[in-house]
Amino acid sequence: MIRELAGLGTRVLASNFFTLRQPYKITFAITYRCNSRCKTCNIWQKQPGDELSTDEIRKIFSKISPSWVNLTGGEPFLRKDLYDIAKHIRSRRSVFLLNLTTNALCGDLVVKEARRLASLRFPKLIIVVSLDGTKEIHDNIRGTPGAWEKAIRVYKGLKAIKGVQTFFGYTISKHNLGKIPATMRELSKEISEISLEDIHFNIFHTSSLYYGNQDLADSRGETGAILNDVAYVLKHKRGFGPIQLVEKRYLKLLKKYFKTGKSALPCQALSSSCFIEPTGAVYPCSSFPKKIGELRDSRYDLRKIWKSARNTRKLVKRGKCPGCWTPCEAYQSIYARVLRP
């Protein structure tokens, strides 16, 4: 763990000064298949396409050495080869953190697979369970009756697994404004020790590339109500660990994001991180629909694509992108300002 953590730390510090030779963080949507029907996201309406096979994913990670891999979807636990994918990632001893997000609708399968993932002994393995409000609100947002109950059950199951760190993930949107206190009261009836420290908060975004939800109303019309929710979280969160401090910085900078409509800090897409679609298309991030390469065409060499992305990298640095402030991109930007004002 010490070696992997030192490697991540070195890369984070280096990102304060220059573009890295390869991404230290990869956000990889391994499938667009999804068993949820969310009001905030249209991924479930996408055609899955010709997803990269297990062996193709092995080839990708045989040629790259990231420190942080985020496996997402769709619902990543719908991939029957999830364990094998994680095993290939674990073979890269540079990897410190593997994190995944689940809607928990696969129920006990998520817990079962999480046990297998834990057996790979990643230095840090984080699984986030999506939960966006009280039972009524969450099921309404997810478009799936029983989603809240499954989220609770899966969360409890994950908490019992050694080697897995788990949180709830709460997306603030027009569908759940002002409902954080009510959500906490309802959660406390099921999980007595629950606190705001167990929940990661982010805000609703649109993305034609990833969420496919450009037809949905942007949340900026509810800026005041969103910032009220953010103020509540900042007032009541008590943790001061590395994760909590970065999340608080993210939340505090939301006001600047809403004011400018752009990333609250210089974006690190293509300087520290990139986004991979299930079919192997590579983009700067999940919001910027400017493809920089295809892994199948490059013989699964992400470094080659990374090196060739000079012009797109310049666009990102000049702020010529859609502009977002999602944790998937914002956290790298926060880390890249540790040594700079």
Short mmCIF file of C-alpha atoms in Angstrom, two decimals:
data_model
loop_
_atom_site.label_atom_id
_atom_site.label_comp_id
_atom_site.label_asym_id
_atom_site.label_seq_id
_atom_site.Cartn_x
_atom_site.Cartn_y
_atom_site.Cartn_z
CA MET A 1 0.00 0.00 0.00
CA ILE A 2 2.79 2.44 0.86
CA ARG A 3 4.37 2.14 -2.58
CA GLU A 4 1.06 2.63 -4.42
CA LEU A 5 0.07 5.56 -2.20
CA ALA A 6 3.48 7.17 -2.71
CA GLY A 7 3.06 6.74 -6.46
CA LEU A 8 -0.34 8.44 -6.42
CA GLY A 9 0.97 11.22 -4.19
CA THR A 10 3.93 11.85 -6.48
CA ARG A 11 1.67 12.10 -9.51
CA VAL A 12 -0.78 14.39 -7.74
CA LEU A 13 2.04 16.72 -6.75
CA ALA A 14 3.51 16.60 -10.25
CA SER A 15 0.12 17.55 -11.69
CA ASN A 16 0.48 20.89 -9.87
CA PHE A 17 3.18 21.85 -12.37
CA PHE A 18 2.88 19.99 -15.69
CA THR A 19 0.93 17.57 -17.87
CA LEU A 20 1.63 13.98 -16.90
CA ARG A 21 3.04 11.45 -19.37
CA GLN A 22 0.06 9.22 -18.74
CA PRO A 23 -3.20 9.65 -16.79
CA TYR A 24 -3.04 8.81 -13.12
CA LYS A 25 -6.84 8.54 -13.09
CA ILE A 26 -8.97 6.67 -15.61
CA THR A 27 -12.75 6.85 -15.56
CA PHE A 28 -13.90 3.76 -17.44
CA ALA A 29 -17.56 3.16 -18.26
CA ILE A 30 -17.39 -0.61 -18.74
CA THR A 31 -21.03 -0.85 -19.85
CA TYR A 32 -23.96 1.37 -20.75
CA ARG A 33 -26.42 -1.35 -19.78
CA CYS A 34 -28.51 -0.19 -16.85
CA ASN A 35 -31.44 -1.64 -14.92
CA SER A 36 -32.52 1.74 -13.54
CA ARG A 37 -34.80 4.27 -15.22
CA CYS A 38 -33.58 7.51 -13.71
CA LYS A 39 -35.23 10.89 -14.26
CA THR A 40 -31.79 12.55 -14.13
CA CYS A 41 -29.98 10.30 -16.60
CA ASN A 42 -30.69 8.65 -19.96
CA ILE A 43 -27.86 6.12 -20.01
CA TRP A 44 -30.46 3.37 -19.70
CA GLN A 45 -31.84 4.43 -23.10
CA LYS A 46 -28.49 3.96 -24.87
CA GLN A 47 -27.73 0.97 -27.06
CA PRO A 48 -25.00 -1.06 -25.31
CA GLY A 49 -22.87 -1.43 -28.44
CA ASP A 50 -19.87 -3.70 -28.92
CA GLU A 51 -18.38 -3.56 -25.43
CA LEU A 52 -14.69 -4.23 -24.95
CA SER A 53 -14.13 -7.87 -24.02
CA THR A 54 -12.31 -9.04 -20.92
CA ASP A 55 -9.21 -9.81 -22.96
CA GLU A 56 -9.29 -6.42 -24.66
CA ILE A 57 -9.44 -4.74 -21.26
CA ARG A 58 -6.48 -6.87 -20.17
CA LYS A 59 -4.51 -5.54 -23.14
CA ILE A 60 -5.35 -1.95 -22.22
CA PHE A 61 -4.09 -2.30 -18.66
CA SER A 62 -1.00 -4.22 -19.73
CA LYS A 63 0.20 -1.00 -21.39
CA ILE A 64 -0.79 1.65 -18.85
CA SER A 65 0.02 2.23 -15.18
CA PRO A 66 -2.67 4.37 -13.52
CA SER A 67 -2.93 5.05 -9.81
CA TRP A 68 -6.70 5.45 -9.68
CA VAL A 69 -9.36 3.64 -11.72
CA ASN A 70 -13.05 4.48 -11.53
CA LEU A 71 -15.29 1.75 -13.00
CA THR A 72 -18.71 3.06 -13.83
CA GLY A 73 -21.62 2.49 -16.19
CA GLY A 74 -24.51 2.04 -16.70
CA GLU A 75 -24.49 -0.44 -13.88
CA PRO A 76 -21.00 -1.98 -13.64
CA PHE A 77 -22.27 -4.99 -11.70
CA LEU A 78 -24.21 -6.08 -14.80
CA ARG A 79 -20.89 -7.15 -16.34
CA LYS A 80 -20.46 -10.81 -15.55
CA ASP A 81 -16.70 -10.43 -15.94
CA LEU A 82 -16.40 -7.59 -13.41
CA TYR A 83 -14.10 -9.61 -11.16
CA ASP A 84 -11.82 -10.51 -14.09
CA ILE A 85 -11.70 -6.86 -15.20
CA ALA A 86 -10.71 -5.84 -11.68
CA LYS A 87 -8.13 -8.62 -11.57
CA HIS A 88 -6.44 -7.27 -14.69
CA ILE A 89 -6.44 -3.79 -13.16
CA ARG A 90 -4.96 -5.16 -9.95
CA SER A 91 -2.11 -6.72 -11.95
CA ARG A 92 -0.84 -3.18 -12.42
CA ARG A 93 0.84 -2.67 -9.09
CA SER A 94 0.70 1.08 -9.59
CA VAL A 95 -3.05 1.09 -8.79
CA PHE A 96 -3.84 2.48 -5.34
CA LEU A 97 -7.58 3.08 -5.64
CA LEU A 98 -10.37 1.25 -7.42
CA ASN A 99 -13.79 2.80 -6.99
CA LEU A 100 -17.20 1.84 -8.36
CA THR A 101 -20.72 3.20 -8.15
CA THR A 102 -23.78 0.95 -8.07
CA ASN A 103 -27.54 1.57 -8.14
CA ALA A 104 -27.85 -1.56 -5.93
CA LEU A 105 -30.68 -2.99 -8.05
CA CYS A 106 -28.71 -6.21 -8.53
CA GLY A 107 -29.21 -6.68 -4.80
CA ASP A 108 -27.27 -9.52 -3.18
CA LEU A 109 -25.21 -10.00 -6.36
CA VAL A 110 -23.48 -6.67 -5.64
CA VAL A 111 -22.47 -7.87 -2.16
CA LYS A 112 -21.32 -11.23 -3.49
CA GLU A 113 -19.20 -9.64 -6.20
CA ALA A 114 -17.84 -7.07 -3.74
CA ARG A 115 -16.48 -9.93 -1.62
CA ARG A 116 -14.65 -11.24 -4.67
CA LEU A 117 -13.29 -7.78 -5.46
CA ALA A 118 -12.09 -7.42 -1.86
CA SER A 119 -10.15 -10.69 -2.22
CA LEU A 120 -7.94 -8.93 -4.80
CA ARG A 121 -6.64 -6.77 -1.95
CA PHE A 122 -6.53 -3.37 -3.61
CA PRO A 123 -4.84 -0.87 -1.28
CA LYS A 124 -8.16 1.01 -1.33
CA LEU A 125 -11.47 -0.26 -2.70
CA ILE A 126 -14.46 2.09 -2.53
CA ILE A 127 -18.00 1.21 -3.60
CA VAL A 128 -20.59 3.99 -3.64
CA VAL A 129 -24.29 3.13 -3.43
CA SER A 130 -26.56 5.66 -5.15
CA LEU A 131 -29.28 7.06 -2.91
CA ASP A 132 -31.01 10.33 -3.76
CA GLY A 133 -33.52 10.97 -1.00
CA THR A 134 -36.21 9.39 1.13
CA LYS A 135 -37.76 6.11 0.04
CA GLU A 136 -40.53 7.86 -1.93
CA ILE A 137 -38.19 10.36 -3.58
CA HIS A 138 -35.43 7.90 -4.40
CA ASP A 139 -37.78 5.36 -5.99
CA ASN A 140 -39.41 8.16 -7.98
CA ILE A 141 -36.08 9.47 -9.27
CA ARG A 142 -34.83 5.98 -10.08
CA GLY A 143 -38.11 5.01 -11.75
CA THR A 144 -37.92 1.65 -10.00
CA PRO A 145 -40.11 0.56 -7.07
CA GLY A 146 -38.05 -1.02 -4.28
CA ALA A 147 -34.82 0.76 -5.27
CA TRP A 148 -34.47 2.45 -1.86
CA GLU A 149 -34.85 -0.81 0.07
CA LYS A 150 -32.24 -2.52 -2.10
CA ALA A 151 -29.85 0.41 -1.64
CA ILE A 152 -30.16 0.07 2.14
CA ARG A 153 -29.65 -3.69 2.08
CA VAL A 154 -26.66 -3.52 -0.24
CA TYR A 155 -25.07 -0.72 1.79
CA LYS A 156 -25.38 -2.79 4.97
CA GLY A 157 -23.90 -5.80 3.20
CA LEU A 158 -20.96 -3.83 1.88
CA LYS A 159 -20.24 -2.31 5.28
CA ALA A 160 -19.72 -5.83 6.62
CA ILE A 161 -16.99 -6.70 4.08
CA LYS A 162 -13.40 -6.26 5.22
CA GLY A 163 -11.41 -4.36 2.65
CA VAL A 164 -14.38 -2.45 1.23
CA GLN A 165 -15.05 1.17 2.07
CA THR A 166 -18.59 2.19 1.21
CA PHE A 167 -20.61 5.41 1.05
CA PHE A 168 -23.95 6.56 -0.22
CA GLY A 169 -23.82 8.84 -3.26
CA TYR A 170 -26.43 11.61 -3.29
CA THR A 171 -27.04 13.70 -6.42
CA ILE A 172 -28.70 17.03 -5.65
CA SER A 173 -31.26 17.85 -8.36
CA LYS A 174 -34.61 19.57 -8.77
CA HIS A 175 -36.25 16.30 -7.72
CA ASN A 176 -34.91 16.27 -4.15
CA LEU A 177 -34.22 19.88 -3.16
CA GLY A 178 -34.45 20.54 0.56
CA LYS A 179 -34.81 16.85 1.41
CA ILE A 180 -31.44 16.06 2.96
CA PRO A 181 -32.65 16.36 6.60
CA ALA A 182 -35.69 14.16 5.86
CA THR A 183 -33.45 11.65 4.12
CA MET A 184 -31.13 11.49 7.12
CA ARG A 185 -34.07 10.95 9.48
CA GLU A 186 -35.39 8.10 7.34
CA LEU A 187 -31.95 6.54 6.96
CA SER A 188 -31.34 6.64 10.72
CA LYS A 189 -34.34 4.37 11.22
CA GLU A 190 -32.58 1.71 9.15
CA ILE A 191 -28.94 2.45 10.01
CA SER A 192 -28.60 3.80 13.53
CA GLU A 193 -24.99 4.98 13.15
CA ILE A 194 -25.50 6.80 9.82
CA SER A 195 -24.18 10.36 9.48
CA LEU A 196 -23.43 12.87 6.74
CA GLU A 197 -19.87 11.53 6.75
CA ASP A 198 -21.27 8.38 5.13
CA ILE A 199 -22.70 10.28 2.16
CA HIS A 200 -20.92 11.87 -0.79
CA PHE A 201 -22.79 14.74 -2.41
CA ASN A 202 -22.67 15.98 -5.99
CA ILE A 203 -24.97 17.97 -8.27
CA PHE A 204 -27.00 17.14 -11.36
CA HIS A 205 -25.22 17.64 -14.69
CA THR A 206 -26.20 17.22 -18.31
CA SER A 207 -23.88 15.55 -20.83
CA SER A 208 -24.63 14.61 -24.43
CA LEU A 209 -21.66 12.23 -24.36
CA TYR A 210 -22.15 10.32 -21.12
CA TYR A 211 -25.57 10.74 -19.52
CA GLY A 212 -27.30 11.39 -22.84
CA ASN A 213 -29.58 13.72 -20.87
CA GLN A 214 -29.10 16.96 -22.80
CA ASP A 215 -32.87 17.03 -23.28
CA LEU A 216 -33.42 17.34 -19.53
CA ALA A 217 -33.61 20.72 -17.83
CA ASP A 218 -30.36 22.05 -16.42
CA SER A 219 -30.41 22.56 -12.64
CA ARG A 220 -28.98 26.07 -12.76
CA GLY A 221 -32.50 27.47 -12.47
CA GLU A 222 -32.54 26.09 -8.95
CA THR A 223 -29.13 27.50 -8.01
CA GLY A 224 -30.34 29.11 -4.76
CA ALA A 225 -32.05 25.97 -3.50
CA ILE A 226 -29.05 23.81 -4.46
CA LEU A 227 -26.67 26.10 -2.62
CA ASN A 228 -28.97 25.95 0.43
CA ASP A 229 -28.59 22.17 0.41
CA VAL A 230 -24.84 22.53 0.00
CA ALA A 231 -24.70 24.98 2.92
CA TYR A 232 -26.58 22.47 5.08
CA VAL A 233 -24.05 19.75 4.25
CA LEU A 234 -21.05 22.00 4.89
CA LYS A 235 -22.50 23.11 8.23
CA HIS A 236 -23.17 19.61 9.52
CA LYS A 237 -20.32 17.54 8.09
CA ARG A 238 -17.70 17.02 10.78
CA GLY A 239 -15.02 14.84 9.17
CA PHE A 240 -11.51 16.10 8.44
CA GLY A 241 -9.94 13.16 6.60
CA PRO A 242 -8.44 13.46 3.09
CA ILE A 243 -11.69 12.44 1.37
CA GLN A 244 -13.84 14.76 3.48
CA LEU A 245 -11.55 17.74 2.95
CA VAL A 246 -11.58 17.33 -0.83
CA GLU A 247 -15.35 16.92 -0.87
CA LYS A 248 -15.78 20.08 1.21
CA ARG A 249 -13.55 21.97 -1.21
CA TYR A 250 -15.65 20.67 -4.08
CA LEU A 251 -18.87 21.82 -2.42
CA LYS A 252 -17.49 25.23 -1.47
CA LEU A 253 -16.50 25.92 -5.07
CA LEU A 254 -19.98 25.16 -6.40
CA LYS A 255 -20.94 28.81 -5.96
CA LYS A 256 -18.15 29.85 -8.33
CA TYR A 257 -19.21 27.16 -10.81
CA PHE A 258 -22.80 28.39 -10.88
CA LYS A 259 -21.61 31.98 -11.33
CA THR A 260 -19.28 31.25 -14.26
CA GLY A 261 -20.81 28.13 -15.81
CA LYS A 262 -17.30 26.69 -16.06
CA SER A 263 -15.04 24.48 -13.98
CA ALA A 264 -14.31 26.29 -10.72
CA LEU A 265 -10.61 25.46 -11.14
CA PRO A 266 -8.44 24.84 -14.22
CA CYS A 267 -9.56 21.45 -15.50
CA GLN A 268 -7.19 18.47 -15.39
CA ALA A 269 -8.82 16.48 -18.20
CA LEU A 270 -6.02 15.22 -20.49
CA SER A 271 -3.47 16.52 -17.99
CA SER A 272 -4.19 13.99 -15.21
CA SER A 273 -7.20 11.99 -16.38
CA CYS A 274 -9.38 10.78 -19.22
CA PHE A 275 -12.64 8.95 -19.92
CA ILE A 276 -13.12 5.63 -21.76
CA GLU A 277 -16.43 4.47 -23.20
CA PRO A 278 -17.52 0.78 -23.15
CA THR A 279 -16.53 0.36 -26.82
CA GLY A 280 -13.04 1.79 -26.28
CA ALA A 281 -13.54 5.36 -27.49
CA VAL A 282 -11.40 7.78 -25.46
CA TYR A 283 -12.45 11.33 -24.52
CA PRO A 284 -10.98 14.08 -22.32
CA CYS A 285 -13.79 13.54 -19.83
CA SER A 286 -17.40 12.42 -19.61
CA SER A 287 -18.67 15.90 -20.56
CA PHE A 288 -16.52 16.88 -23.56
CA PRO A 289 -17.71 14.96 -26.66
CA LYS A 290 -14.46 15.40 -28.60
CA LYS A 291 -13.06 11.94 -29.22
CA ILE A 292 -9.29 11.68 -29.11
CA GLY A 293 -8.94 8.07 -30.21
CA GLU A 294 -10.16 4.49 -30.32
CA LEU A 295 -8.36 1.88 -28.25
CA ARG A 296 -9.05 -0.85 -30.78
CA ASP A 297 -7.47 1.25 -33.54
CA SER A 298 -4.41 2.02 -31.40
CA ARG A 299 -3.86 -1.65 -30.47
CA TYR A 300 -5.13 -0.88 -26.97
CA ASP A 301 -2.33 1.60 -26.32
CA LEU A 302 -3.85 4.42 -24.22
CA ARG A 303 -0.46 6.12 -23.87
CA LYS A 304 -0.31 6.50 -27.63
CA ILE A 305 -3.74 8.17 -27.70
CA TRP A 306 -2.80 10.34 -24.69
CA LYS A 307 0.35 11.56 -26.43
CA SER A 308 -1.53 12.37 -29.64
CA ALA A 309 -4.14 14.56 -27.90
CA ARG A 310 -2.11 17.79 -27.91
CA ASN A 311 -4.66 19.95 -29.74
CA THR A 312 -7.59 18.81 -27.63
CA ARG A 313 -5.51 19.27 -24.49
CA LYS A 314 -4.95 22.89 -25.51
CA LEU A 315 -8.71 23.37 -25.88
CA VAL A 316 -9.27 22.07 -22.34
CA LYS A 317 -6.57 24.33 -20.92
CA ARG A 318 -8.16 27.33 -22.65
CA GLY A 319 -11.56 26.43 -21.23
CA LYS A 320 -13.01 25.60 -24.66
CA CYS A 321 -15.10 22.73 -23.33
CA PRO A 322 -18.70 22.38 -22.04
CA GLY A 323 -17.61 23.18 -18.50
CA CYS A 324 -18.60 20.99 -15.57
CA TRP A 325 -18.00 20.51 -11.88
CA THR A 326 -18.57 16.81 -11.33
CA PRO A 327 -16.49 14.97 -8.72
CA CYS A 328 -15.17 12.69 -11.50
CA GLU A 329 -13.30 15.70 -12.90
CA ALA A 330 -13.30 18.25 -10.08
CA TYR A 331 -11.28 16.18 -7.61
CA GLN A 332 -8.24 16.01 -9.91
CA SER A 333 -8.49 19.77 -10.41
CA ILE A 334 -8.55 20.30 -6.64
CA TYR A 335 -5.51 18.05 -6.16
CA ALA A 336 -3.66 19.99 -8.89
CA ARG A 337 -3.97 23.20 -6.86
CA VAL A 338 -2.51 21.85 -3.62
CA LEU A 339 0.77 23.70 -4.15
CA ARG A 340 -0.63 26.63 -6.14
CA PRO A 341 -2.94 29.49 -5.10
#
